[in-house]
CSV table of C-alpha atoms and ligand atoms in Angstrom, one decimal:
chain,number,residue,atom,x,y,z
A,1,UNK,CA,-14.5,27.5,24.0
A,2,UNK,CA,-12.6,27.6,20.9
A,3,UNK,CA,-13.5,27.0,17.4
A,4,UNK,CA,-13.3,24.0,15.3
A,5,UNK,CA,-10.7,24.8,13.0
A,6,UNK,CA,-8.2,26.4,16.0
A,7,UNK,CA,-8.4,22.8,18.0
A,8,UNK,CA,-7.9,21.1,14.5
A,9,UNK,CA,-4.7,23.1,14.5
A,10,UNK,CA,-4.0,22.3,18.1
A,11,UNK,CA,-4.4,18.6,17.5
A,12,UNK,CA,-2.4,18.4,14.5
A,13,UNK,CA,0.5,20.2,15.7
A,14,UNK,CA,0.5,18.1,18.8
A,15,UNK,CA,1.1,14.8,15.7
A,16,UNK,CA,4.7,13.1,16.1
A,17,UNK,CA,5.3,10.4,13.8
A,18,UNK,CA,6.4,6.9,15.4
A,19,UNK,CA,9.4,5.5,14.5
A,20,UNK,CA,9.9,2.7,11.5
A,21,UNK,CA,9.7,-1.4,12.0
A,22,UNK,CA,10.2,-3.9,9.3
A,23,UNK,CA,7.4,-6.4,8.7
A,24,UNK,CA,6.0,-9.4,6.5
A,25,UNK,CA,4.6,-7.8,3.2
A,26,UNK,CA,2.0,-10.2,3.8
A,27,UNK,CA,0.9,-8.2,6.4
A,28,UNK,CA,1.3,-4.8,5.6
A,29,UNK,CA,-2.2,-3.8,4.3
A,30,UNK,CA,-3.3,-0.1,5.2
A,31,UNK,CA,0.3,0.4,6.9
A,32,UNK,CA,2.2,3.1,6.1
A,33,UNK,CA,5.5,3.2,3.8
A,34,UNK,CA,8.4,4.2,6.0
A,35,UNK,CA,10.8,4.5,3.1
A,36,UNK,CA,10.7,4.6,-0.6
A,37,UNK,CA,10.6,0.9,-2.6
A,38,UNK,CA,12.9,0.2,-5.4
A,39,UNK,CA,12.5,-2.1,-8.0
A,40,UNK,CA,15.7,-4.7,-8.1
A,41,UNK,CA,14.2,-6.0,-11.6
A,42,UNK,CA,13.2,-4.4,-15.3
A,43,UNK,CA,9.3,-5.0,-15.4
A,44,UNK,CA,8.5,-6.7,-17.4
A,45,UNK,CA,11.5,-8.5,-17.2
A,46,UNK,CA,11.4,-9.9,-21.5
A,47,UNK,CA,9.5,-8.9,-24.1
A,48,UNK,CA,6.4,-10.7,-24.2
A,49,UNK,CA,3.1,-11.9,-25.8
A,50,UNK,CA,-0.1,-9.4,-24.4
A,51,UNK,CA,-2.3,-12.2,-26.6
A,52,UNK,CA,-2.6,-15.8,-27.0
A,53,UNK,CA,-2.3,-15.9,-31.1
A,54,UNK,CA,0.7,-16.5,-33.7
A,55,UNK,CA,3.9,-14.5,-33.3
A,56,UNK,CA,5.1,-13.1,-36.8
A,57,UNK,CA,6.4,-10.5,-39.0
A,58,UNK,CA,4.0,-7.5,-39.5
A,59,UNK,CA,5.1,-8.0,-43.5
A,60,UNK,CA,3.7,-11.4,-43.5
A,61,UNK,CA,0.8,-10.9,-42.2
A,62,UNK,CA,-1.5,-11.5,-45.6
A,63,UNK,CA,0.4,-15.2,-46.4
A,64,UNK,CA,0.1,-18.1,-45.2
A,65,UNK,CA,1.9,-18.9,-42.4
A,66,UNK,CA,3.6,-21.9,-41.6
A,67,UNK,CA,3.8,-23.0,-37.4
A,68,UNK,CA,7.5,-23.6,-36.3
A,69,UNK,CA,6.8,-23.8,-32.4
A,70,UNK,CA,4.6,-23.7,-29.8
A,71,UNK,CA,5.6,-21.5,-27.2
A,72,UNK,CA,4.1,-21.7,-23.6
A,73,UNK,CA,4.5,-19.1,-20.9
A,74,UNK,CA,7.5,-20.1,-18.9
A,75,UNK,CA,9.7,-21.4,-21.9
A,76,UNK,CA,12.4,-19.8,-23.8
A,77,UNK,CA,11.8,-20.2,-27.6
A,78,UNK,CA,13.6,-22.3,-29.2
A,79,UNK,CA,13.5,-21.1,-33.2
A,80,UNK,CA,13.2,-17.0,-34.4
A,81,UNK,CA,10.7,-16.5,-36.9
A,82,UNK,CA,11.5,-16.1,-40.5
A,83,UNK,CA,9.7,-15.0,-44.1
A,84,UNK,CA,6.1,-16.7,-44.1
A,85,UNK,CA,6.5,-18.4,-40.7
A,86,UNK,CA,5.5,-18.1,-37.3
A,87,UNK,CA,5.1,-20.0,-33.5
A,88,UNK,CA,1.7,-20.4,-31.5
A,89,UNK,CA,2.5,-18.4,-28.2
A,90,UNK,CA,0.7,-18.0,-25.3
A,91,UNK,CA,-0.2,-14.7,-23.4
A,92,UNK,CA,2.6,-13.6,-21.5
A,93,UNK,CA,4.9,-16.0,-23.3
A,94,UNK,CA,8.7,-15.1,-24.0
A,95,UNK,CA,8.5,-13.4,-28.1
A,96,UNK,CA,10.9,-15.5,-30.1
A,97,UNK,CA,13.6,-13.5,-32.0
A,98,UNK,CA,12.0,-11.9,-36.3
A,99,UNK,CA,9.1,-11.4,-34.6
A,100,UNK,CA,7.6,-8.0,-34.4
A,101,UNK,CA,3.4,-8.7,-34.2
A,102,UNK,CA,0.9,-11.2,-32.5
A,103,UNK,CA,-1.9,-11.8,-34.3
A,104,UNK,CA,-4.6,-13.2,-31.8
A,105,UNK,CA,-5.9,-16.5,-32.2
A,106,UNK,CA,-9.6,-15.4,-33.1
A,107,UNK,CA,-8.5,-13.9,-35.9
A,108,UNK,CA,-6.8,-16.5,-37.7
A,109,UNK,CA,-8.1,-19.7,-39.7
A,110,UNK,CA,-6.1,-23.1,-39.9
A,111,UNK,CA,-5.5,-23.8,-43.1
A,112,UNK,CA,-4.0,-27.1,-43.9
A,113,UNK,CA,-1.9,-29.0,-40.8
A,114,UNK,CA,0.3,-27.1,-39.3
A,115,UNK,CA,-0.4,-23.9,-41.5
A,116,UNK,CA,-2.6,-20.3,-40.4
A,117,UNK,CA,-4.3,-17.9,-42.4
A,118,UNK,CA,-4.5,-14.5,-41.3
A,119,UNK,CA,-8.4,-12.8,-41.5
A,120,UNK,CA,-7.9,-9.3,-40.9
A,121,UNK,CA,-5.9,-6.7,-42.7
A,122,UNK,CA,-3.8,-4.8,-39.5
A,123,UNK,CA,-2.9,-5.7,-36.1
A,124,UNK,CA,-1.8,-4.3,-33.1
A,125,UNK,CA,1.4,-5.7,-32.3
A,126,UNK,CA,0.8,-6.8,-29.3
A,127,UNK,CA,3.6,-7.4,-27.6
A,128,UNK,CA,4.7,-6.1,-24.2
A,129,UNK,CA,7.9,-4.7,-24.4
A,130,UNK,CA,10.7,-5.3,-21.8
A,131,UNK,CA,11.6,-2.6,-19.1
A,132,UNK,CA,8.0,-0.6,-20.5
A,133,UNK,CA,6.8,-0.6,-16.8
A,134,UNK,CA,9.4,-0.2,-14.3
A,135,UNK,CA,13.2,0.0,-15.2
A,136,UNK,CA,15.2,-1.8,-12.8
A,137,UNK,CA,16.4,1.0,-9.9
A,138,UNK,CA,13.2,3.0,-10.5
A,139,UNK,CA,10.8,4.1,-7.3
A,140,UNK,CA,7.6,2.0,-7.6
A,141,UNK,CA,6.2,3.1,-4.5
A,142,UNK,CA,6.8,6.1,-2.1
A,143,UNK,CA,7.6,6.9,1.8
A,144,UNK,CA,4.6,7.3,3.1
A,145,UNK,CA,2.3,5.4,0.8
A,146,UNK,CA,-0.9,3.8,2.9
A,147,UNK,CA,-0.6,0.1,1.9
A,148,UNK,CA,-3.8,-1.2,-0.5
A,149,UNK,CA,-4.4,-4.2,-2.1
A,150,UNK,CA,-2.9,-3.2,-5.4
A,151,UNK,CA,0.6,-1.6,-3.3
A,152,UNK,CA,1.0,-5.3,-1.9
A,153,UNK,CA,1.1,-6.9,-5.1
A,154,UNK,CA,4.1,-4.2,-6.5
A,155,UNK,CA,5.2,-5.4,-3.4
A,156,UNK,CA,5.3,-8.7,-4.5
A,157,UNK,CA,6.5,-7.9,-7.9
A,158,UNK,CA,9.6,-6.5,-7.0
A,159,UNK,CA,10.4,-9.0,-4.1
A,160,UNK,CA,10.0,-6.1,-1.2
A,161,UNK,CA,8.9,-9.2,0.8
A,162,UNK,CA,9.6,-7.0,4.6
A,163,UNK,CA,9.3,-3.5,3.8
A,164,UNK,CA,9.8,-0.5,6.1
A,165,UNK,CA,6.7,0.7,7.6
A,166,UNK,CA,5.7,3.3,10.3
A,167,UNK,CA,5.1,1.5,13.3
A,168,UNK,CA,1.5,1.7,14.3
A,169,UNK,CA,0.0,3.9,17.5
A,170,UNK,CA,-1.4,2.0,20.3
A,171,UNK,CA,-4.9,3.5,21.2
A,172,UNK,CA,-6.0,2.9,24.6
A,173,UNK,CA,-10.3,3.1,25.5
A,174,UNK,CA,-12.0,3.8,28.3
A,175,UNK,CA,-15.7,4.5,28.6
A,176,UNK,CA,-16.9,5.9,31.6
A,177,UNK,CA,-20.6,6.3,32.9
A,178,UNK,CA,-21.9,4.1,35.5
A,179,UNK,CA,-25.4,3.6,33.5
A,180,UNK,CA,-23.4,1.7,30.8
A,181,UNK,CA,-23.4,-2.3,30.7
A,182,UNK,CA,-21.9,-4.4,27.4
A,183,UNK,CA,-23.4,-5.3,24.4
A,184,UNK,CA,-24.0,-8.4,25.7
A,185,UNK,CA,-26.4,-7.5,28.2
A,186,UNK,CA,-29.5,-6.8,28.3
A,187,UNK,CA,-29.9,-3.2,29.8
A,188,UNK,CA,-32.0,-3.0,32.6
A,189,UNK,CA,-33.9,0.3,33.2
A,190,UNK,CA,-32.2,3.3,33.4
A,191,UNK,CA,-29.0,1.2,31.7
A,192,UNK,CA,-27.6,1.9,28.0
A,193,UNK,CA,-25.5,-0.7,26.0
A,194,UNK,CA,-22.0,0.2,25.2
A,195,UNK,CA,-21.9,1.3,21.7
A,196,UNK,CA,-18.9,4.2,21.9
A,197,UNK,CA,-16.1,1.7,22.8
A,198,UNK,CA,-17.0,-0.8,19.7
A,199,UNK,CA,-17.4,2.2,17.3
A,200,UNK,CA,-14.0,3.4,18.2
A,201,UNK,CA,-12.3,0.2,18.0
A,202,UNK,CA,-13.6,-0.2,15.1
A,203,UNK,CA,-12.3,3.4,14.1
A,204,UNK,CA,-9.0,2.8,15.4
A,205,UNK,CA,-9.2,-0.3,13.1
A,206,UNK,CA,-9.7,1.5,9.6
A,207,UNK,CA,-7.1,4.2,10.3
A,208,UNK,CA,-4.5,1.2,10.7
A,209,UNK,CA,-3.9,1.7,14.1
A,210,UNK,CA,-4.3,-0.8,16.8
A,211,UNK,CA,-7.3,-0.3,19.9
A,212,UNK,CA,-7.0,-1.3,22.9
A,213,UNK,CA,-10.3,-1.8,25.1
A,214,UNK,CA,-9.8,-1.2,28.9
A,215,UNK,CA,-13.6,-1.6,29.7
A,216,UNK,CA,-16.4,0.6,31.4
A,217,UNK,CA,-15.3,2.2,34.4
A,218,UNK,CA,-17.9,3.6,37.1
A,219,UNK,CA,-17.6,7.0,37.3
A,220,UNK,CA,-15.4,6.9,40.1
A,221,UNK,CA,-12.5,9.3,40.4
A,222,UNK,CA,-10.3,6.7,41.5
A,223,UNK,CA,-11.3,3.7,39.5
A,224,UNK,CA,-11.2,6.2,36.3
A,225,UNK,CA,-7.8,7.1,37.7
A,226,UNK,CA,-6.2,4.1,38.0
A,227,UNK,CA,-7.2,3.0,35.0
A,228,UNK,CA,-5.5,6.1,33.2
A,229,UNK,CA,-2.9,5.5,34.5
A,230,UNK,CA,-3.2,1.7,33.3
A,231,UNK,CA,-4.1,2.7,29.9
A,232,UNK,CA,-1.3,5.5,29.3
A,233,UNK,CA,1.4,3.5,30.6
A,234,UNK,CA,0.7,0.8,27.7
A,235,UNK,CA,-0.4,3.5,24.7
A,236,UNK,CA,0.4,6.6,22.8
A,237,UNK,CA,-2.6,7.5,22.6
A,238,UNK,CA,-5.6,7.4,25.5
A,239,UNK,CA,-9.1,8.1,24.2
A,240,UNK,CA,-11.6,8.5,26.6
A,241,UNK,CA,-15.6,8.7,26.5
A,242,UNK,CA,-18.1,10.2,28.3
A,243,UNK,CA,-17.5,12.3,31.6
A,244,UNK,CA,-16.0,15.3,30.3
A,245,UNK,CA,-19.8,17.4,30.4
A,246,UNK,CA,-20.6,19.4,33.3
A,247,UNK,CA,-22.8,16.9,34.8
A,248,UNK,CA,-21.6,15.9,38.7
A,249,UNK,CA,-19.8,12.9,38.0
A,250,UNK,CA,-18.0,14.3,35.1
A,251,UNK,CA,-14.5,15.0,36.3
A,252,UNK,CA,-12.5,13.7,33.7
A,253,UNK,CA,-10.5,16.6,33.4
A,254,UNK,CA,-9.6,16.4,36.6
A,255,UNK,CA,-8.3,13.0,36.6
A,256,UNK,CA,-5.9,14.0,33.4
A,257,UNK,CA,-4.4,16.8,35.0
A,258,UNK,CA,-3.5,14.7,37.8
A,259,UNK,CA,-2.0,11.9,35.3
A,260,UNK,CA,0.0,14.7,34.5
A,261,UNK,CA,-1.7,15.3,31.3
A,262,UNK,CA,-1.9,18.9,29.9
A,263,UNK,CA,-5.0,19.9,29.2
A,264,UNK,CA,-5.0,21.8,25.7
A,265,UNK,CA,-8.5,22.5,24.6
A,266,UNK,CA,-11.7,21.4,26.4
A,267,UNK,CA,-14.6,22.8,24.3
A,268,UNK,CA,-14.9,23.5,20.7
A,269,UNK,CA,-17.7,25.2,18.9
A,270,UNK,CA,-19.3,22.2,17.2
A,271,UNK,CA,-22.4,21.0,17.0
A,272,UNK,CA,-22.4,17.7,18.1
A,273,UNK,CA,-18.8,17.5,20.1
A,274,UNK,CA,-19.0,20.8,22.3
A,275,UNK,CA,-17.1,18.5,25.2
A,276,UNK,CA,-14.3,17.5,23.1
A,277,UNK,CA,-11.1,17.5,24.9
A,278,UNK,CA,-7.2,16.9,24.8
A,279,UNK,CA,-4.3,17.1,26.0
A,280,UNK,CA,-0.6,16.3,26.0
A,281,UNK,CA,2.1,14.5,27.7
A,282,UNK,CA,5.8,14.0,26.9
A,283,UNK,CA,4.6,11.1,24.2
A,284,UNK,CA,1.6,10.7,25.5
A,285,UNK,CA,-1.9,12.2,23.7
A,286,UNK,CA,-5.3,12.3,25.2
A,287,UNK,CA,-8.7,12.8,23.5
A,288,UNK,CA,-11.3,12.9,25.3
A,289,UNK,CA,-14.5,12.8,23.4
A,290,UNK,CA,-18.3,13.1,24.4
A,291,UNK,CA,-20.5,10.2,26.0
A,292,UNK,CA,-22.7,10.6,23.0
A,293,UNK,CA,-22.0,8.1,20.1
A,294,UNK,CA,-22.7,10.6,17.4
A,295,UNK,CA,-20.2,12.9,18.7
A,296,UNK,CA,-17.9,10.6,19.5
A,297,UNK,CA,-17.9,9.2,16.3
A,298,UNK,CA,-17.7,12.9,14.0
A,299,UNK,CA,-15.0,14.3,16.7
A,300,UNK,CA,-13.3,11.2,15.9
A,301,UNK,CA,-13.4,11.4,12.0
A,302,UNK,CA,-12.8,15.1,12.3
A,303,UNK,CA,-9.7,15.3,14.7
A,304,UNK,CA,-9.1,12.0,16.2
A,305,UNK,CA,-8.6,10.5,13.0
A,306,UNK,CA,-6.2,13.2,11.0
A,307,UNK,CA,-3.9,13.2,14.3
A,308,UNK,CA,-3.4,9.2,13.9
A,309,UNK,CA,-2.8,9.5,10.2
A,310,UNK,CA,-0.2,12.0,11.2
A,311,UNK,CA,2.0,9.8,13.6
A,312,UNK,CA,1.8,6.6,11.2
A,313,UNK,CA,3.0,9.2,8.5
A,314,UNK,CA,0.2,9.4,6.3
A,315,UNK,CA,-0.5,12.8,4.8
A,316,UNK,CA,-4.4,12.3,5.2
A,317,UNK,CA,-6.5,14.6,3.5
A,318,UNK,CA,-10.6,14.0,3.3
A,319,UNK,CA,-12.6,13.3,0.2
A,320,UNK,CA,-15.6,15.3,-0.6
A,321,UNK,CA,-17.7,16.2,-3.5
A,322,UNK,CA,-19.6,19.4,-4.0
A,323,UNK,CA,-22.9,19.0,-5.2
A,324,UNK,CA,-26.6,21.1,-4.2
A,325,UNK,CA,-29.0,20.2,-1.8
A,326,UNK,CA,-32.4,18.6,-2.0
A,327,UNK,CA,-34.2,20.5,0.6
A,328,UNK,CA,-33.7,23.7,2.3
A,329,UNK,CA,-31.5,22.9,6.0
A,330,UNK,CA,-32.5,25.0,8.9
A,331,UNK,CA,-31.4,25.7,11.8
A,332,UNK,CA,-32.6,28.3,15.1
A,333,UNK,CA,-29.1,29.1,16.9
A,334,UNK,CA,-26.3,29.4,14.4
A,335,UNK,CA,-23.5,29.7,17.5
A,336,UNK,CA,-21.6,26.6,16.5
A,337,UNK,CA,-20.1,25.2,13.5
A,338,UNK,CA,-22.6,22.0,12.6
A,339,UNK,CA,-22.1,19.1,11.2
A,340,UNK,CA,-25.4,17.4,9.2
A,341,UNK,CA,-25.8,13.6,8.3
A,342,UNK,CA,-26.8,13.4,4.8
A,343,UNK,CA,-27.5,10.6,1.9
A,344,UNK,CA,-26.8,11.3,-1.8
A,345,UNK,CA,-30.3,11.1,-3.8
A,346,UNK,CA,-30.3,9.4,-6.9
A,347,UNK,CA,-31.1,13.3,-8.2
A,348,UNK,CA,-27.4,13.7,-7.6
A,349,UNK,CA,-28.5,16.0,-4.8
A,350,UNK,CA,-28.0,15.8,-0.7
A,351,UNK,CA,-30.8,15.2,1.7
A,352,UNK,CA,-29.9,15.5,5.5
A,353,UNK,CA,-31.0,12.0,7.0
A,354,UNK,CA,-33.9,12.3,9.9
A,355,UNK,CA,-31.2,13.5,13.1
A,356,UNK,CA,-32.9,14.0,16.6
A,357,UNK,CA,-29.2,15.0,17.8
A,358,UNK,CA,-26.2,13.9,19.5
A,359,UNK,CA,-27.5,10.5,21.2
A,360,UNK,CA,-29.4,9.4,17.5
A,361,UNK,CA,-26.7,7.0,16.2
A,362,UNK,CA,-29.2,5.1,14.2
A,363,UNK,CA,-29.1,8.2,12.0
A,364,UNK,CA,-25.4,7.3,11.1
A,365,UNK,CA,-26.2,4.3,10.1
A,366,UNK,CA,-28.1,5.8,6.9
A,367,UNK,CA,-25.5,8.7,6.4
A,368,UNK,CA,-23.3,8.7,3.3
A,369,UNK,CA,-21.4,12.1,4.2
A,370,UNK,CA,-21.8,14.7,6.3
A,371,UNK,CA,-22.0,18.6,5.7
A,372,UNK,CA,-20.9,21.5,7.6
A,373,UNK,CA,-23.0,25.1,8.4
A,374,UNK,CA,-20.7,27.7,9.7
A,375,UNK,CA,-21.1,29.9,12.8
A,376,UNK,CA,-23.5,32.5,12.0
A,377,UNK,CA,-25.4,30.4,8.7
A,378,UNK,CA,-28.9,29.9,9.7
A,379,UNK,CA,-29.7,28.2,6.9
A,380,UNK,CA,-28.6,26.1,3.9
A,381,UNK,CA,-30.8,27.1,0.7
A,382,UNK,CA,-32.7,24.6,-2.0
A,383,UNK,CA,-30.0,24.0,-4.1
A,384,UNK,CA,-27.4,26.1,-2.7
A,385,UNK,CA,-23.8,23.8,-3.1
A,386,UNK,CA,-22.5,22.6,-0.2
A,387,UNK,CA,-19.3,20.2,0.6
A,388,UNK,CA,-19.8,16.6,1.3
A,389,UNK,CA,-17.2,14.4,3.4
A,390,UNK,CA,-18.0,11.3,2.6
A,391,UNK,CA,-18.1,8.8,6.1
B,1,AMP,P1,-21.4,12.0,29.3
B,1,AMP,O1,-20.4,12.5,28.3
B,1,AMP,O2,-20.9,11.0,30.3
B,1,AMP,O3,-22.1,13.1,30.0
B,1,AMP,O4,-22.5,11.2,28.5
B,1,AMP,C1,-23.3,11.8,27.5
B,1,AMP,C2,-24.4,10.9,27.0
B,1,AMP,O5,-23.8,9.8,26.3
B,1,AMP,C3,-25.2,10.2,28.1
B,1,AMP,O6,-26.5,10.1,27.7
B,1,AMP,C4,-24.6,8.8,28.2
B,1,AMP,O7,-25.5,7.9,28.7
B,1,AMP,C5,-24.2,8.6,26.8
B,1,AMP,N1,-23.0,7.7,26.7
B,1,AMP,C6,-21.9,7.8,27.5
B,1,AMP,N2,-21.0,6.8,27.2
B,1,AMP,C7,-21.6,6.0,26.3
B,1,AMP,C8,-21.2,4.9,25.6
B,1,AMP,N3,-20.0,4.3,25.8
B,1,AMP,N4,-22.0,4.3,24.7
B,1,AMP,C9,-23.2,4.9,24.4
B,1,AMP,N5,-23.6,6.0,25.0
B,1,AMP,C10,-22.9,6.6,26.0
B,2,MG,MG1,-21.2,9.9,31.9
């Protein structure tokens, strides 16, 4: 058995990162930049109008001000503004040339036809000046930036319309255990629904990588075998539930070593996930993770998930916040490193959520983090301040 932090190690230095594709931009949410992206254009590209208002000079502001043009975004003005005049533009309109302010529209007074009447005493000048953004050759977005919403539209903006992205890792799934039937089934006695392989689909889904779902297999060393075999020949990455306990019908380990898989680690010190494997192969990478939906689900967030951040080139590191806890955490055999569902109180403290253990994923579904108690701590104080990873 070795600890938590060693097979984190393990599993991260096992990470290669795939090679690069080019794709639609369209379709590049939570991918990862494979190069940097350059802007081909000054942004913004003229000096424009932040207000809809009354481009003028800041010296005329207390007269009144004749209208010369009306300038719409989209045009190019036609007349430059001189003593006591100025044009109606719109936001994001083109500023016409002797113009240095825009004095906003709710601000002004019409005086007589075609005349305005300034009634403050300042202004901003609000104007957006050309090139204040981006300058045309600049970096807008880095190698190895995870694609959000707000990346595709600077994506957009400087016509990056098929950037280079890391190409994503293929995740195969099996779930063993004969007692398992689908979701859609109703589970007769001694059955259990399916929950591990949707959970890690849907996982595999929010790292950016792409699942694929090879069914139950009976816990059958050749059935399981064969569809190893199936399953690494099509992926990089093979993720495997249930069967790797002691129990008599757990030989998973088995079956790996004869798909020529090396086996690396197949017991850490955590509480849930003690049954946590994996294991290597020239390009090939093998998790094997516990029948249990609450361990598989922490053992993927905690190692699963880093690793295929790693090979889409993603320098992935968790968010937590520090803050106290509500109630004092207890527990009798301190052997393990834990891991504790919790909720955030509106006290700004953390409660651990009601947890009967490893096969309790109903807990999960209240969780908004959870925290760690090292090997050794028996027990988490009132208030003591403890790290949250938020889930
Ligand atoms: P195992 O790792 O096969 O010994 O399974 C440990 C526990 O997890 C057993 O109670 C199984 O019934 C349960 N389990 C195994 N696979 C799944 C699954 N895919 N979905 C839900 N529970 C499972
Ligand atoms: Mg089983």
């Amino acid at each position: 058995m070795i600890l938590f932090e060693e097979a984190y190690d393990i599993v991260i230095n096992s990470a290669y990162t795939l090679g690069k594709e080019q794709i639609d931009f369209k379709n590049s949410l939570n991918r990862v930049l494979a190069k940097d992206v350059v802007s081909d254009i000054e942004i913004p590209p003229f000096t424009k109008s932040a207000m809809d208002g009354y481009a003028c000079r800041r010296k005329d502001i207390k007269k009144e001000l004749e209208i010369i043009e009306t300038i719409r975004a989209g045009k190019i003005p036609k007349k430059s503004i001189s003593k006591n005049q100025c044009s109606k533009i719109m936001t994001g309109a083109m500023l016409p040339q002797g113009a240095d302010c825009v004095l906003m529209v709710e601000h002004t007074k019409e005086t007589e036809d075609n005349k305005i009447c300034y009634t403050k005493s300042d202004t901003n000048d609000n104007i957006i000046y050309k090139n204040e953004d981006v300058k045309s050759g600049d970096i807008v977005l880095k190698k190895g930036t995870k694609i959000k919403p707000q990346h595709i539209a600077m994506l957009a903006t400087v016509g990056c319309i098929r950037p280079f992205v890391i190409r994503q890792p293929k995740v195969g799934i099996i779930s063993t255990g004969d007692e398992l039937v689908e979701p859609n089934k109703k589970p007769k006695l001694s059955q259990i629904r399916n929950s591990n392989a949707y959970q890690l689909i849907a996982q595999i889904q929010q790292v950016g990588a792409i699942p694929n779902y090879f069914g139950i297999t009976k816990d059958s060393k050749d059935i399981i075998y064969n569809t190893v075999l199936k399953a690494l020949h099509s992926n990089d990455v093979l993720i495997l539930t249930g069967g790797v306990s002691m129990g008599d019908f757990d030989f998973v380990l088995e079956i790996m070593e004869k798909a020529n898989i090396k086996i690396l680690f197949n017991k850490v010190a955590v509480k849930p996930g003690k049954p946590t494997s994996f294991g290597i192969a020239k390009n090939k990478t093998f998790f094997g993770l516990p029948g249990n939906p609450v361990s598989s689900f922490l053992q993927f967030e905690l190692l699963v998930k880093p690793f295929l951040y790693k090979m889409m080139g993603f320098d992935y590191s968790p968010f937590y916040v520090k803050l106290p806890m509500a109630v004092e955490y207890k527990r009798k055999n301190a052997a393990r490193k834990s891991f504790i569902p919790v909720t955030f109180t509106n006290e700004e403290t953390i409660m651990p959520v009601e947890y009967h253990g490893s096969a309790h994923i109903h807990s999960l579904s209240y969780a908004d983090g959870i925290i760690f108690i090292q090997i050794n701590k028996n027990i988490l104080k009132k208030g003591e301040i403890v790290n949250v990873r938020r889930i």
